[in-house]
Short mmCIF file of C-alpha atoms in Angstrom, two decimals:
data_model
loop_
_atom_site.label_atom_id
_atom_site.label_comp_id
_atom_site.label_asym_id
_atom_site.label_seq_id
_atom_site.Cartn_x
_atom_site.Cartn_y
_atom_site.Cartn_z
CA UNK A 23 -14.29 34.85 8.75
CA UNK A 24 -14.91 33.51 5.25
CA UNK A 25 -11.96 32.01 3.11
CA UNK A 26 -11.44 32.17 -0.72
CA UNK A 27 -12.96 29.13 -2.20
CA UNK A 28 -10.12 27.92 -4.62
CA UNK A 29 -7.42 27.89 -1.43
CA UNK A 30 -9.91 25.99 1.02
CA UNK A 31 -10.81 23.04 -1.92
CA UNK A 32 -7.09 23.06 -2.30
CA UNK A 33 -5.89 22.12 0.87
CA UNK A 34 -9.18 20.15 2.03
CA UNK A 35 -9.25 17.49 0.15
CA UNK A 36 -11.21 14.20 -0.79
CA UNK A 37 -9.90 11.93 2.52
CA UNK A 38 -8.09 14.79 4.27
CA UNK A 39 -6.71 18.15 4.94
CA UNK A 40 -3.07 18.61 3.35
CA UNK A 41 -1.26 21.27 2.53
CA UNK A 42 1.95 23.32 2.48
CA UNK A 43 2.64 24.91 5.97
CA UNK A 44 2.69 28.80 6.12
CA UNK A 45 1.51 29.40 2.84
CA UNK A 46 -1.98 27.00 2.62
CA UNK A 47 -2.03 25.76 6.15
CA UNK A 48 -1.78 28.28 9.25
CA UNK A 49 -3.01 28.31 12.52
CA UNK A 50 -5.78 30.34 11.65
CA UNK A 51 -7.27 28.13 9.02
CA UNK A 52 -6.81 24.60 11.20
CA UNK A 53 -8.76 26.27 13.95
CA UNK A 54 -11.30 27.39 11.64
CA UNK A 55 -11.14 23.08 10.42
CA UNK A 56 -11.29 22.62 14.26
CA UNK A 57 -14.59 24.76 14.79
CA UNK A 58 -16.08 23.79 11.76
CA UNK A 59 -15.24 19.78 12.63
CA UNK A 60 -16.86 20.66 15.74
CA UNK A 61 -19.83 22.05 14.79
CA UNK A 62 -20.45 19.26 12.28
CA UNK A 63 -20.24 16.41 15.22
CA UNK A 64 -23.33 19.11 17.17
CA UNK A 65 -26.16 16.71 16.80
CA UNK A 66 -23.90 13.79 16.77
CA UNK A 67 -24.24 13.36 20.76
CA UNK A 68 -20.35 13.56 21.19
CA UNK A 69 -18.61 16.36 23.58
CA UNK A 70 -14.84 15.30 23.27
CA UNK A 71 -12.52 14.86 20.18
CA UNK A 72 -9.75 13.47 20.80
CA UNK A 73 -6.31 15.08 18.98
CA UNK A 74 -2.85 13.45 18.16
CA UNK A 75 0.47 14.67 16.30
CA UNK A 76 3.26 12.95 14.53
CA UNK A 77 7.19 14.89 14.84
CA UNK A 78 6.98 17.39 12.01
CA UNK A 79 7.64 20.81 13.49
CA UNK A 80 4.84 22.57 12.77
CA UNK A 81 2.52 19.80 14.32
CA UNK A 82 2.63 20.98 18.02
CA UNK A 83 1.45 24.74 17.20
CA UNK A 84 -0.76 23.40 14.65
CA UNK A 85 -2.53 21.12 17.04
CA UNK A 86 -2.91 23.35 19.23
CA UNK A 87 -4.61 25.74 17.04
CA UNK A 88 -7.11 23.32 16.20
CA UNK A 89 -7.82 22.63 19.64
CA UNK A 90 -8.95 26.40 20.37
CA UNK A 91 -11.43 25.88 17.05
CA UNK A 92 -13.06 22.89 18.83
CA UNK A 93 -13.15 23.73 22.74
CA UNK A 94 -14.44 27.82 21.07
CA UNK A 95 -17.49 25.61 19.92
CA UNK A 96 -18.22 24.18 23.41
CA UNK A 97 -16.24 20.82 22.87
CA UNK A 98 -13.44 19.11 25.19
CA UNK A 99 -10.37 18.36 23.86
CA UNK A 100 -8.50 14.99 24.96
CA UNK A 101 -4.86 15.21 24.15
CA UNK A 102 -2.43 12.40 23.57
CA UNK A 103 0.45 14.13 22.31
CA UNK A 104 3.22 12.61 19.85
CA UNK A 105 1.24 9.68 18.37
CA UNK A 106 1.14 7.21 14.71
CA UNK A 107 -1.93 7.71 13.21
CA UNK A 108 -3.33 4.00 14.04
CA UNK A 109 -2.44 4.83 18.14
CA UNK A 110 -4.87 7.95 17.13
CA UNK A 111 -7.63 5.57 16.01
CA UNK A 112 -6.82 3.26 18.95
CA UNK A 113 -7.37 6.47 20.97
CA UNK A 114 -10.70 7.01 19.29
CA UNK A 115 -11.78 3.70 19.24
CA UNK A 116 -11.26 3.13 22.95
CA UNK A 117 -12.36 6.50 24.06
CA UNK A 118 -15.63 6.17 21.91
CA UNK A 119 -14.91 9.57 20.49
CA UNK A 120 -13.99 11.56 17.11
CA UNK A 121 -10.46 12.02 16.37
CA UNK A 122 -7.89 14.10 14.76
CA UNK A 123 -4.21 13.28 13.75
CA UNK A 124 -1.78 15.87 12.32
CA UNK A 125 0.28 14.45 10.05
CA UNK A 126 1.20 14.50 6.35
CA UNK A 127 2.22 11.07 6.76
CA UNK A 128 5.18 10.39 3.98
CA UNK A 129 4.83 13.74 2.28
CA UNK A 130 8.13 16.27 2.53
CA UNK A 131 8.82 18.33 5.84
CA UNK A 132 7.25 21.14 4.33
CA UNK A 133 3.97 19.23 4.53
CA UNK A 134 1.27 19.00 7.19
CA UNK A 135 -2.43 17.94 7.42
CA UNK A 136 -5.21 16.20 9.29
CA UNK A 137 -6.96 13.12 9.44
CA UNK A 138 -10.32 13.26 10.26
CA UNK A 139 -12.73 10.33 12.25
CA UNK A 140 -15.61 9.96 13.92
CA UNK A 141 -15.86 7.53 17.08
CA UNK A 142 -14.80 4.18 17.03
CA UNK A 143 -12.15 5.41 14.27
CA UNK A 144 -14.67 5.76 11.80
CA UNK A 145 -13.63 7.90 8.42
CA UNK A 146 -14.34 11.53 7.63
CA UNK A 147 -14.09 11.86 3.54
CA UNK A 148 -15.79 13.56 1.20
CA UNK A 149 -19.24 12.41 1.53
CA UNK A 150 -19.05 11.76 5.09
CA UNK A 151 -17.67 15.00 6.54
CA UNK A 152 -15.35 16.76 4.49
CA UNK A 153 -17.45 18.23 1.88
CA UNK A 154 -20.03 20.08 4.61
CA UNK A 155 -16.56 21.00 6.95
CA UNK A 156 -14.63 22.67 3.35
CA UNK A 157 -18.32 24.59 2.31
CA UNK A 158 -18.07 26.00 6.25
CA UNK A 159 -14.60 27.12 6.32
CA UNK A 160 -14.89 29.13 2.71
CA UNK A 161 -18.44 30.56 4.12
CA UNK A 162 -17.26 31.55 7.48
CA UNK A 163 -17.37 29.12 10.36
CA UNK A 164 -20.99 30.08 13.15
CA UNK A 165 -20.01 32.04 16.52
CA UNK A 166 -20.94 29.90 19.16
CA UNK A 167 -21.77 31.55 22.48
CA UNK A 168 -21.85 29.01 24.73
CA UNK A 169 -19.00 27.97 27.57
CA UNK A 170 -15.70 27.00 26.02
CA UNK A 171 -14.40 23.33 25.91
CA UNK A 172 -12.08 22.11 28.36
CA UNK A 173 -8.47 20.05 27.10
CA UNK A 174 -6.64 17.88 29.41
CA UNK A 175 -3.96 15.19 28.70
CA UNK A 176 -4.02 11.61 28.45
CA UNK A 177 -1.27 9.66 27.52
CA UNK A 178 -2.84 5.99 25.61
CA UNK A 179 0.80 4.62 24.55
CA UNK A 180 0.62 1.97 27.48
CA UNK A 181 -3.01 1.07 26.55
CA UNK A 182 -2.21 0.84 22.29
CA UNK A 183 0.79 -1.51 22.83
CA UNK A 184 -1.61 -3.82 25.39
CA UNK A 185 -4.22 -4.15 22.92
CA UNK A 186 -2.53 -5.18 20.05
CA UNK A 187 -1.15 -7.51 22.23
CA UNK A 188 -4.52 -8.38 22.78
CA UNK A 189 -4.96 -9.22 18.84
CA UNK A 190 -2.23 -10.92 18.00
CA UNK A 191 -0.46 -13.55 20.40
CA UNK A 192 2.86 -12.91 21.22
CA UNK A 193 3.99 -15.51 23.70
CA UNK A 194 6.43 -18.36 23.63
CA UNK A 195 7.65 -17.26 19.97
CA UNK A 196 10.92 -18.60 18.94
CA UNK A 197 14.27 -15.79 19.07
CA UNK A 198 14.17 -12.80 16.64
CA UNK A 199 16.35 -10.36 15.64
CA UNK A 200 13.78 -7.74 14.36
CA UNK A 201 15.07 -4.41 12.59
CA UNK A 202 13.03 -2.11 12.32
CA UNK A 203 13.35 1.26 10.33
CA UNK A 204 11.25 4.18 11.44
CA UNK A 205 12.29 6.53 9.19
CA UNK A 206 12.28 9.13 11.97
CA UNK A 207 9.17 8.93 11.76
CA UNK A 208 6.17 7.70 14.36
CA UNK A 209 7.03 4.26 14.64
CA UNK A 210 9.92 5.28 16.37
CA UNK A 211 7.72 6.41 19.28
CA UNK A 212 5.61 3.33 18.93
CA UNK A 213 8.08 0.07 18.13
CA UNK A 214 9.77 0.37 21.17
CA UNK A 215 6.75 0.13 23.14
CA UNK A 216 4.89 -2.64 21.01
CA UNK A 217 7.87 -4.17 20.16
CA UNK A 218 10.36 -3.94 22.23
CA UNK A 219 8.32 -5.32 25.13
CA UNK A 220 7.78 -8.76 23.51
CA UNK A 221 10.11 -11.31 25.29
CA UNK A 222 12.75 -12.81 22.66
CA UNK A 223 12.78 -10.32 20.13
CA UNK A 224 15.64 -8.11 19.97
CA UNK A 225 14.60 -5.07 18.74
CA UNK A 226 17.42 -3.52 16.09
CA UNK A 227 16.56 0.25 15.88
CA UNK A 228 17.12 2.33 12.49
CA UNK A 229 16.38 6.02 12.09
CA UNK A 230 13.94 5.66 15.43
CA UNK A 231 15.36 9.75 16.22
CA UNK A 232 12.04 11.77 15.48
CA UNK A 233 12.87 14.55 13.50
CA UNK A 234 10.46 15.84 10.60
CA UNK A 235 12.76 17.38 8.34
CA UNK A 236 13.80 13.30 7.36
CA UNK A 237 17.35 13.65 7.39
CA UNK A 238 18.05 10.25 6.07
CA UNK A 239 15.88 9.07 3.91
CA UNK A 240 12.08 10.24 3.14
CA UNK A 241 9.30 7.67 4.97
CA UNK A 242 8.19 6.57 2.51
CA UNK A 243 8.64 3.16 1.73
CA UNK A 244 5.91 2.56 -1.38
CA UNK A 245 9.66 4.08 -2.90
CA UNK A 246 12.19 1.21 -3.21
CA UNK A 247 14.55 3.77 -2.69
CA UNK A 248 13.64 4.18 0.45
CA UNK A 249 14.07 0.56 1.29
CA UNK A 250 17.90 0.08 0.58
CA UNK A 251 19.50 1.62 4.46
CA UNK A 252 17.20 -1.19 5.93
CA UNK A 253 17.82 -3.52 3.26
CA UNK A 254 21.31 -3.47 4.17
CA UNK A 255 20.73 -3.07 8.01
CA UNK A 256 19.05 -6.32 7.97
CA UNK A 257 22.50 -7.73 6.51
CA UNK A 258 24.76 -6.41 8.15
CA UNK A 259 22.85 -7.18 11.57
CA UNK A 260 21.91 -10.74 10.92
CA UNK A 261 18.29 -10.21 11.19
CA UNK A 262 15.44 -12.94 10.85
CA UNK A 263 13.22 -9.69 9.35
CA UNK A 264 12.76 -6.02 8.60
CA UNK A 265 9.85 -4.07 8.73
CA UNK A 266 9.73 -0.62 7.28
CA UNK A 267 7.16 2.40 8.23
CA UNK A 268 6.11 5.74 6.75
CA UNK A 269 6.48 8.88 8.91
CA UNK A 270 3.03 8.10 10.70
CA UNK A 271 3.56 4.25 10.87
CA UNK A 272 0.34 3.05 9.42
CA UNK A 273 1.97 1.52 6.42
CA UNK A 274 4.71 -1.12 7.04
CA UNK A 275 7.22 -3.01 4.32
CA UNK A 276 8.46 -6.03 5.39
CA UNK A 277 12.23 -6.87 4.11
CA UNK A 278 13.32 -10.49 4.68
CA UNK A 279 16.70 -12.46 5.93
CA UNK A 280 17.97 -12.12 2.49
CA UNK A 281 17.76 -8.37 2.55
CA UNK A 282 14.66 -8.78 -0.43
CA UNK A 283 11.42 -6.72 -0.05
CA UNK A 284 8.38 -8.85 0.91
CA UNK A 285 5.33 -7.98 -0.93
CA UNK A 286 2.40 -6.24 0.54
CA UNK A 287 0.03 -8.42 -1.36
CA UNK A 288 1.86 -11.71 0.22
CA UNK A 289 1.53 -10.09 3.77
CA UNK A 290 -1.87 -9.73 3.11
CA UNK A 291 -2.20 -13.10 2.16
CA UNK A 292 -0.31 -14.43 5.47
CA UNK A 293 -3.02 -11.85 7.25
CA UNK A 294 -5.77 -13.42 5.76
CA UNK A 295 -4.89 -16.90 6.59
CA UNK A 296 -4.69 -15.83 10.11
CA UNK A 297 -7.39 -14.57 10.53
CA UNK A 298 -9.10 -17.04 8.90
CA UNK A 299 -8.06 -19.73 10.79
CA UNK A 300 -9.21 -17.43 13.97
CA UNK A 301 -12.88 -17.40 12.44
CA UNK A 302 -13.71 -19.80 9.62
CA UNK A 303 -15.84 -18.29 6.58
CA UNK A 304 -15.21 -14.59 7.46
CA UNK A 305 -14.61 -11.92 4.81
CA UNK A 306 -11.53 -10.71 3.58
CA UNK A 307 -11.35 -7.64 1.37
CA UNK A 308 -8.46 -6.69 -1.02
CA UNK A 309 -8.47 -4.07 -3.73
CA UNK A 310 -8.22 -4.51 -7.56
CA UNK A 311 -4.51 -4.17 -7.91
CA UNK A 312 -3.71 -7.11 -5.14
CA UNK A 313 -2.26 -10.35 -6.60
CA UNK A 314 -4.43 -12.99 -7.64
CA UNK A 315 -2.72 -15.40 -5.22
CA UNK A 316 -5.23 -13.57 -2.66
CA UNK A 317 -8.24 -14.39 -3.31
CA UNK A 318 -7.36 -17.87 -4.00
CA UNK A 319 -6.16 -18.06 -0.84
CA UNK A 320 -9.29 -16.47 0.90
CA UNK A 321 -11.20 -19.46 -1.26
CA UNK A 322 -8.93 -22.33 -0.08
CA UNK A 323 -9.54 -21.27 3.17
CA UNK A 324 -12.95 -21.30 2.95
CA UNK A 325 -13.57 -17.45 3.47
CA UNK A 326 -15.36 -14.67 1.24
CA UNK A 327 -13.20 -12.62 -0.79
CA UNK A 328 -14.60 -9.03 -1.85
CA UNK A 329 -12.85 -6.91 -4.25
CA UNK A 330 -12.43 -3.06 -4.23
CA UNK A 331 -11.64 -0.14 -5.98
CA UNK A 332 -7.83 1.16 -5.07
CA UNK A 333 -8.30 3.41 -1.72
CA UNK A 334 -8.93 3.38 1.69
CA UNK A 335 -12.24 4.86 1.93
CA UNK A 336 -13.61 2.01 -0.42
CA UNK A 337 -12.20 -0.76 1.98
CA UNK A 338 -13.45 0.82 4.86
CA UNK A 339 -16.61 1.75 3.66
CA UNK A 340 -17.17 -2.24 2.73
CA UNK A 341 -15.63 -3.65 5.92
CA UNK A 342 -18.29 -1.51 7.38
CA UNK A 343 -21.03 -2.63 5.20
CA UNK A 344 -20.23 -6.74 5.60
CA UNK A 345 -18.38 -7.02 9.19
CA UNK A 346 -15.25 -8.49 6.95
CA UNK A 347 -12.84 -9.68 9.45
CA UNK A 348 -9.96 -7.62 7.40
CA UNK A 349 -8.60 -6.13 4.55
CA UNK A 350 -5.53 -5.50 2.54
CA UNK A 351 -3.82 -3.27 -0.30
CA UNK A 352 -1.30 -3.49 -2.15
CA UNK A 353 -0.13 0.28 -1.10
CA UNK A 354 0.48 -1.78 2.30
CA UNK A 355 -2.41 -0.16 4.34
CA UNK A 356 -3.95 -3.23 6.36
CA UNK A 357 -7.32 -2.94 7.55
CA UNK A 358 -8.79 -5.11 11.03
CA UNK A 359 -12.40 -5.50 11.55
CA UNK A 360 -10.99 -5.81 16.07
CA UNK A 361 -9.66 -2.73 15.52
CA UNK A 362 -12.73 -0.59 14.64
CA UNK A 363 -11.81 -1.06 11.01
CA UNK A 364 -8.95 1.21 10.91
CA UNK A 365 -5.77 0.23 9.18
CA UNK A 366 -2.45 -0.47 11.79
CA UNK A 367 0.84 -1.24 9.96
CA UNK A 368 2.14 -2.34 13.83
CA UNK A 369 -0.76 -4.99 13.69
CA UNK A 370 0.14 -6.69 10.30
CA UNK A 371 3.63 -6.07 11.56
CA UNK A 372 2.77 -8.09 14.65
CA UNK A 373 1.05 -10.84 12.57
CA UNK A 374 3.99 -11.51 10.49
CA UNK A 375 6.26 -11.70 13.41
CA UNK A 376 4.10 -13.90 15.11
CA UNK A 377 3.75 -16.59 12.02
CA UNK A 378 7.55 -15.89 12.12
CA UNK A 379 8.25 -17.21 15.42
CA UNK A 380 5.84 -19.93 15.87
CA UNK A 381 7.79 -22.35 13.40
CA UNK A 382 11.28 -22.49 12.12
CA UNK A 383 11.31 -21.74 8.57
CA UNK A 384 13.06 -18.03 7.67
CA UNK A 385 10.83 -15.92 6.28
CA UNK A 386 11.76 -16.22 2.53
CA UNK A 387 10.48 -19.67 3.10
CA UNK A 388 7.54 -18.89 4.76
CA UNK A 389 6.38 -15.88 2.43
CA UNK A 390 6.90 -18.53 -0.71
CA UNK A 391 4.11 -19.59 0.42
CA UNK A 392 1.81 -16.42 -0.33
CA UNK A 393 4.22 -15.62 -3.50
CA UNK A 394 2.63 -17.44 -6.23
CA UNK A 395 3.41 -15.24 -9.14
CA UNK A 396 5.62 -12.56 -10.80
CA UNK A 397 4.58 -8.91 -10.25
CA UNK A 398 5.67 -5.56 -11.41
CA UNK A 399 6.35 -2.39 -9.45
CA UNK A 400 3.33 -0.07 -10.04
CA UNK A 401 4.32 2.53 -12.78
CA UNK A 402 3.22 6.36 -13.70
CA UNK A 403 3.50 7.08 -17.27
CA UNK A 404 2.84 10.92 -17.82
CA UNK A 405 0.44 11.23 -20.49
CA UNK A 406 -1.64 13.88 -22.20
CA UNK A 407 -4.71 12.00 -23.53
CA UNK A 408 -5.36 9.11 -21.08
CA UNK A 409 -8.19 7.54 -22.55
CA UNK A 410 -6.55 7.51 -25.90
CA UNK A 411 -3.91 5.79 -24.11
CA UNK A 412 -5.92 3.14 -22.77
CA UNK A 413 -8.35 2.41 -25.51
CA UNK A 414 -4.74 1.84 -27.57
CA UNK A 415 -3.31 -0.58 -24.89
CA UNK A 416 -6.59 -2.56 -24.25
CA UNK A 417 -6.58 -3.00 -28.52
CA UNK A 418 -3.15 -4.28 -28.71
CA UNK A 419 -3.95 -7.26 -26.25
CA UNK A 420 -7.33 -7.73 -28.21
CA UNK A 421 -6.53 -11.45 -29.12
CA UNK A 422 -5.28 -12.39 -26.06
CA UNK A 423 -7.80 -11.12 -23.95
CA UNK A 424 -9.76 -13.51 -21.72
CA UNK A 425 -12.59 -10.76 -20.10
CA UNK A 426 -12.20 -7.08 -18.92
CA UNK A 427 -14.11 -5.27 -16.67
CA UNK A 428 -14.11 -1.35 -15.53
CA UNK A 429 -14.40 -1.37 -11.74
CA UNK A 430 -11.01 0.67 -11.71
CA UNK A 431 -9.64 2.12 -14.75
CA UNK A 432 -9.80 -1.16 -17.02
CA UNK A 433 -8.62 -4.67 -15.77
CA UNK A 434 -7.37 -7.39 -18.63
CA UNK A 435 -7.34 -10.54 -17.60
CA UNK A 436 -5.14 -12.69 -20.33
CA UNK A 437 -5.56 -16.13 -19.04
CA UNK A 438 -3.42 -18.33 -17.09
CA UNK A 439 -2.88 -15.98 -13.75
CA UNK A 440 -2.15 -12.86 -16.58
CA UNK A 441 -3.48 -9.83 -16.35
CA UNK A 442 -3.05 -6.11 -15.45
CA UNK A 443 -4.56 -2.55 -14.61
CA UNK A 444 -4.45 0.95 -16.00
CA UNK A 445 -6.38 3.67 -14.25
CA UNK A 446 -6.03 6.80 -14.30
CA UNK A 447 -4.89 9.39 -11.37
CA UNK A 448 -7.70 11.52 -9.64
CA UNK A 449 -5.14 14.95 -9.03
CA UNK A 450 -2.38 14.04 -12.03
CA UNK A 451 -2.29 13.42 -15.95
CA UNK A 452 -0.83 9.93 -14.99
CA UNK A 453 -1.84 6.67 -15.80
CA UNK A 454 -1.00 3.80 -13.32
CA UNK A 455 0.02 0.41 -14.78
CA UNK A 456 -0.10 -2.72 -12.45
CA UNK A 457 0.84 -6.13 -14.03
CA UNK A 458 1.09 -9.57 -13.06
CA UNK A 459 1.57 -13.43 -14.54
CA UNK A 460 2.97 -16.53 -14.00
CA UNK A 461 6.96 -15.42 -14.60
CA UNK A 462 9.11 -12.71 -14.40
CA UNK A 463 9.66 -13.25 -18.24
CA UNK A 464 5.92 -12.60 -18.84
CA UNK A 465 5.52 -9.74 -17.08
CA UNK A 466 7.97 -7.94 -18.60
CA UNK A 467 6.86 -8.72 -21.65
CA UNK A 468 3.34 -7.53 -21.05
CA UNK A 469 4.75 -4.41 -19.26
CA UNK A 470 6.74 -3.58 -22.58
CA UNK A 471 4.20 -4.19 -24.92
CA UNK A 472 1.65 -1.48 -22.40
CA UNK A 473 4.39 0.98 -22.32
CA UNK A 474 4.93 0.86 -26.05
CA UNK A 475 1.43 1.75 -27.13
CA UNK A 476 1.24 4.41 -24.41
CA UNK A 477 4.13 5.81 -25.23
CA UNK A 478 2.92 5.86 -29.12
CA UNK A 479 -0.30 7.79 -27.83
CA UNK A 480 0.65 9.77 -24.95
#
C-alpha cells in the first residue's frame, strides 16, 4: 500500500523515524518501515534483525508491528525486550546483526520512533538507509512470497553489563555513593545491572520507576531544568557523584559532590585521557562546539584530535573512516571505537566513576582538571532572516577577530582561548549561539554583544 509523500518525509527523517503516535505513527506504517528495512538489508547477506524498546506505552505494540513487516519479508526477528538504546547496539554488535530500537528518546510521551543500524551497530541515516526505506514506504513496500521469518527471545542484559565491564575496569575502586537519576526512563532498567553490581558503590536510585508518560520531570537533561531533583538528591544523600540520563540512557550528565553540573566537554576530556593512556597516539574526535580545553588535551597527550560538524552521524561516519579510539560532544553523546562505534552514556558513565575511585580527590577537584575555561549554555534565538543575523554578528567582532572558518555555521575565534559559534537549525528558524573564553566575565560579554546585533536584525 502506498503512503502520501508529505506524511512519510515527515515522520522519517534525516537519522530516524519520529513521530506523534496515532496520528503519524501507527502500527500499520512501522510494519510497512519494518518490511521496507527488511527488504533493503536483501543483498546485504543478513537473515536476523534484532529489535529493542524503551517504556513508552505505545513501544510494545509498536514493536511488535514492526516485527510482522520484517519476518512478512522472510527475516527472523531476535527480541530483547525493554532495552536503552546503547544495550540495542550492544545487542547488534554482539549478535553481528541489524538493529532496531523504539524510542523517542527525551521527546514527550506522546512521542515514539526508531533507530535504525546495520550490524556491528553501524548507522542507518539519510544516505545510508533512510532515504531508499522513506521512497519505499510512500511507493508501496514489494510482496514477498517466500516463508515468513521466525522471532524468538533473547534476553542480552547479563551480557551488556559484562562487557562494559570488560571496557572499563572496575575493581578495587575506593567507596562511592553514586546517585543516579533515570528519569523513568531506560537507565533505570540498565544502572542497576551495570551499576549496581560493582562492589563498593552504593547505588542511590532516583526516578528508576519506568513509566513513559515522565511523571516527574522530562529526560531530558541537555535542560538544566531537568537537572535540579538530582542536583539536590546528590545533597541531601551525601553523594561523591550524580549522573543523569535521557529516557533511552545514551546521554548521561554528570552532577558533582557540590550538587554543580559537570560539563560534557570536561567528561570528554577525562574520556580522552583514558583512553589515551590505554593506547598512545590514537584519535580522538570532538565536534565544533566542544571546548578548546579538548583538543589541547588530545595534543598533550600525544594523540590526534579531529574536529566535526555538530551530530552524530558526522562522528560516526569519521570514527569509521580513521579507527579513532573515541569521540565526544558537547550534547553529551560519547562515542567508543570497542564498542562498534556506537555512543553509551553507561560507558562514559563508567569511565568517570572509575577515575573517581582510583584516587582520592572529589570530583570537583578532579574535573578542574579538564575545566580550563568559562562556557555558556548553548542558546536559540528565534529569528526571521538568519543569515542577516549572522553576517551582522560576525561584523560587529570585525576588529577583534583572529580567523573564522565555516565548517558549521561560522566559528570566530577572538584570540586568547575566545571564540564562539552560530549555526543555524536544519528543521527551525533558530540560530544556535555557543561561546567560550578565558572568564565568566568575558563570556558574557561576548554573549551580550551576539545577542544585541541579532536581536537588532532578527
Amino acid at each position: 500500500m502506498s503512503r502520501p509523500a508529505a506524511e512519510v518525509r515527515r515522520v522519517i527523517k534525516a537519522y530516524d523515524v519520529r513521530g506523534l503516535v496515532g496520528a503519524e505513527i501507527d502500527e500499520g506504517f512501522v510494519a510497512d518501515v519494518g518490511a521496507a528495512f527488511a527488504g533493503m538489508l536483501r543483498d546485504e547477506g543478513t537473515k536476523s534483525v534484532v529489535v529493542g524498546y524503551d517504556m513508552r506505552e505505545s513501544s510494545p505494540t509498536l514493536a511488535a508491528a514492526f516485527a510482522e513487516g520484517v519476518t512478512g519479508q522472510g527475516f527472523d526477528v531476535i527480541r530483547i525486550g525493554l532495552a536503552s538504546t546503547d544495550q540495542l547496539y550492544f545487542a547488534s554488535g554482539m549478535l553481528d546483526c541489524p538493529g532496531a530500537m523504539f524510542t523517542a528518546s527525551h521527546n514527550p510521551a506522546t512521542y515514539n520512533g526508531i533507530k535504525l543500524c546495520r550490524a556491528k551497530a553501524k548507522p542507518v541515516g539519510e544516505d545510508t538507509g533512510l532515504a531508499g526505506i522513506r521512497e519505499t514506504v510512500i511507493a508501496g513496500v514489494p510482496s514477498y512470497h517466500g516463508a515468513r521469518g521466525q522471532i524468538r527471545d533473547r534476553d542480552v542484559l547479563a551480557d551488556y553489563a559484562h562487557f562494559l565491564h570488560s571496557l572499563v575496569d572496575v575493581h578495587g575502586l575506593r567507596a562511592l555513593r553514586v546517585a543516579v537519576d533515570a528519569g523513568n526512563g531506560m537507565a533505570g532498567h540498565t544502572a542497576p545491572a551495570v551499576l549496581g553490581t560493582i562492589e563498593g558503590l552504593e547505588l542511590l536510585p532516583l526516578f528508576f520507576e519506568l513509566d513513559g508518560s515522565f511523571p516527574n520531570h522530562e529526560a531530558n537533561p541537555l535542560e538544566p531544568a531537568n537537572l535540579v531533583d538530582l542536583q539536590r538528591y546528590v545533597l541531601d544523600t551525601g553523594a561523591d557523584i550524580g549522573l543523569a540520563f535521557d529516557g533511552d540512557a545514551d546521554r548521561c550528565f554528570v552532577i558533582d559532590e557540590h550538587g554543580d553540573p559537570v560539563s560534557p566537554s570536561a567528561v570528554t576530556a577525562l574520556v580522552a585521557d583514558r583512553e589515551l593512556a590505554r593506547e598512545p597516539g590514537a584519535t580522538v574526535i570532538h565536534n565544533l562546539i566542544t571546548s578548546r580545553a579538548v583538543p589541547e588535551l588530545i595534543a598533550q597527550r600525544g594523540g590526534t584530535a579531529l574536529r566535526t560538524r555538530v551530530g552524530h552521524s558526522y562522528i560516526k561516519a569519521l570514527m569509521a573512516q580513521t579507527g579513532a579510539i573515541f569521540g565526544g560532544e558537547h550534547s553529551a553523546h560519547y562515542y567508543f571505537r570497542d564498542f562498534w562505534g556506537a555512543d553509551s552514556g553507561m560507558l562514559a558513565g563508567l569511565h568517570v566513576l572509575a577515575a573517581l575511585g582510583e584516587q582520592s580527590r572529589p570530583l570537583s577537584e578532579l574535573m578542574s582538571e579538564y575545566q580550563c575555561y568559562a562556557a555558556s549554555d548553548e542558546m536559540n534565538f528565534r529569528v526571521n532572516d538568519a543569515p542577516a543575523c549572522v553576517d551582522a554578528v560576525v561584523k560587529s567582532f570585525e576588529s577583534q577577530t583572529v580567523s573564522l572558518d565555516h565548517l558549521d555555521g561560522v566559528t570566530v575565534d577572538l584570540g586568547d582561548g575566545a571564540w564562539f559559534n552560530l549555526r543555524t537549525s536544519n528543521t527551525e528558524p533558530l540560530l544556535r549561539l555557543n561561546v567560550e573564553a578565558r572568564t565568566a566575565d568575558d563570556v558574557d560579554r561576548i554573549v551580550g554583544q551576539a545577542a544585541e546585533r541579532i536581536a537588532a536584525n532578527a
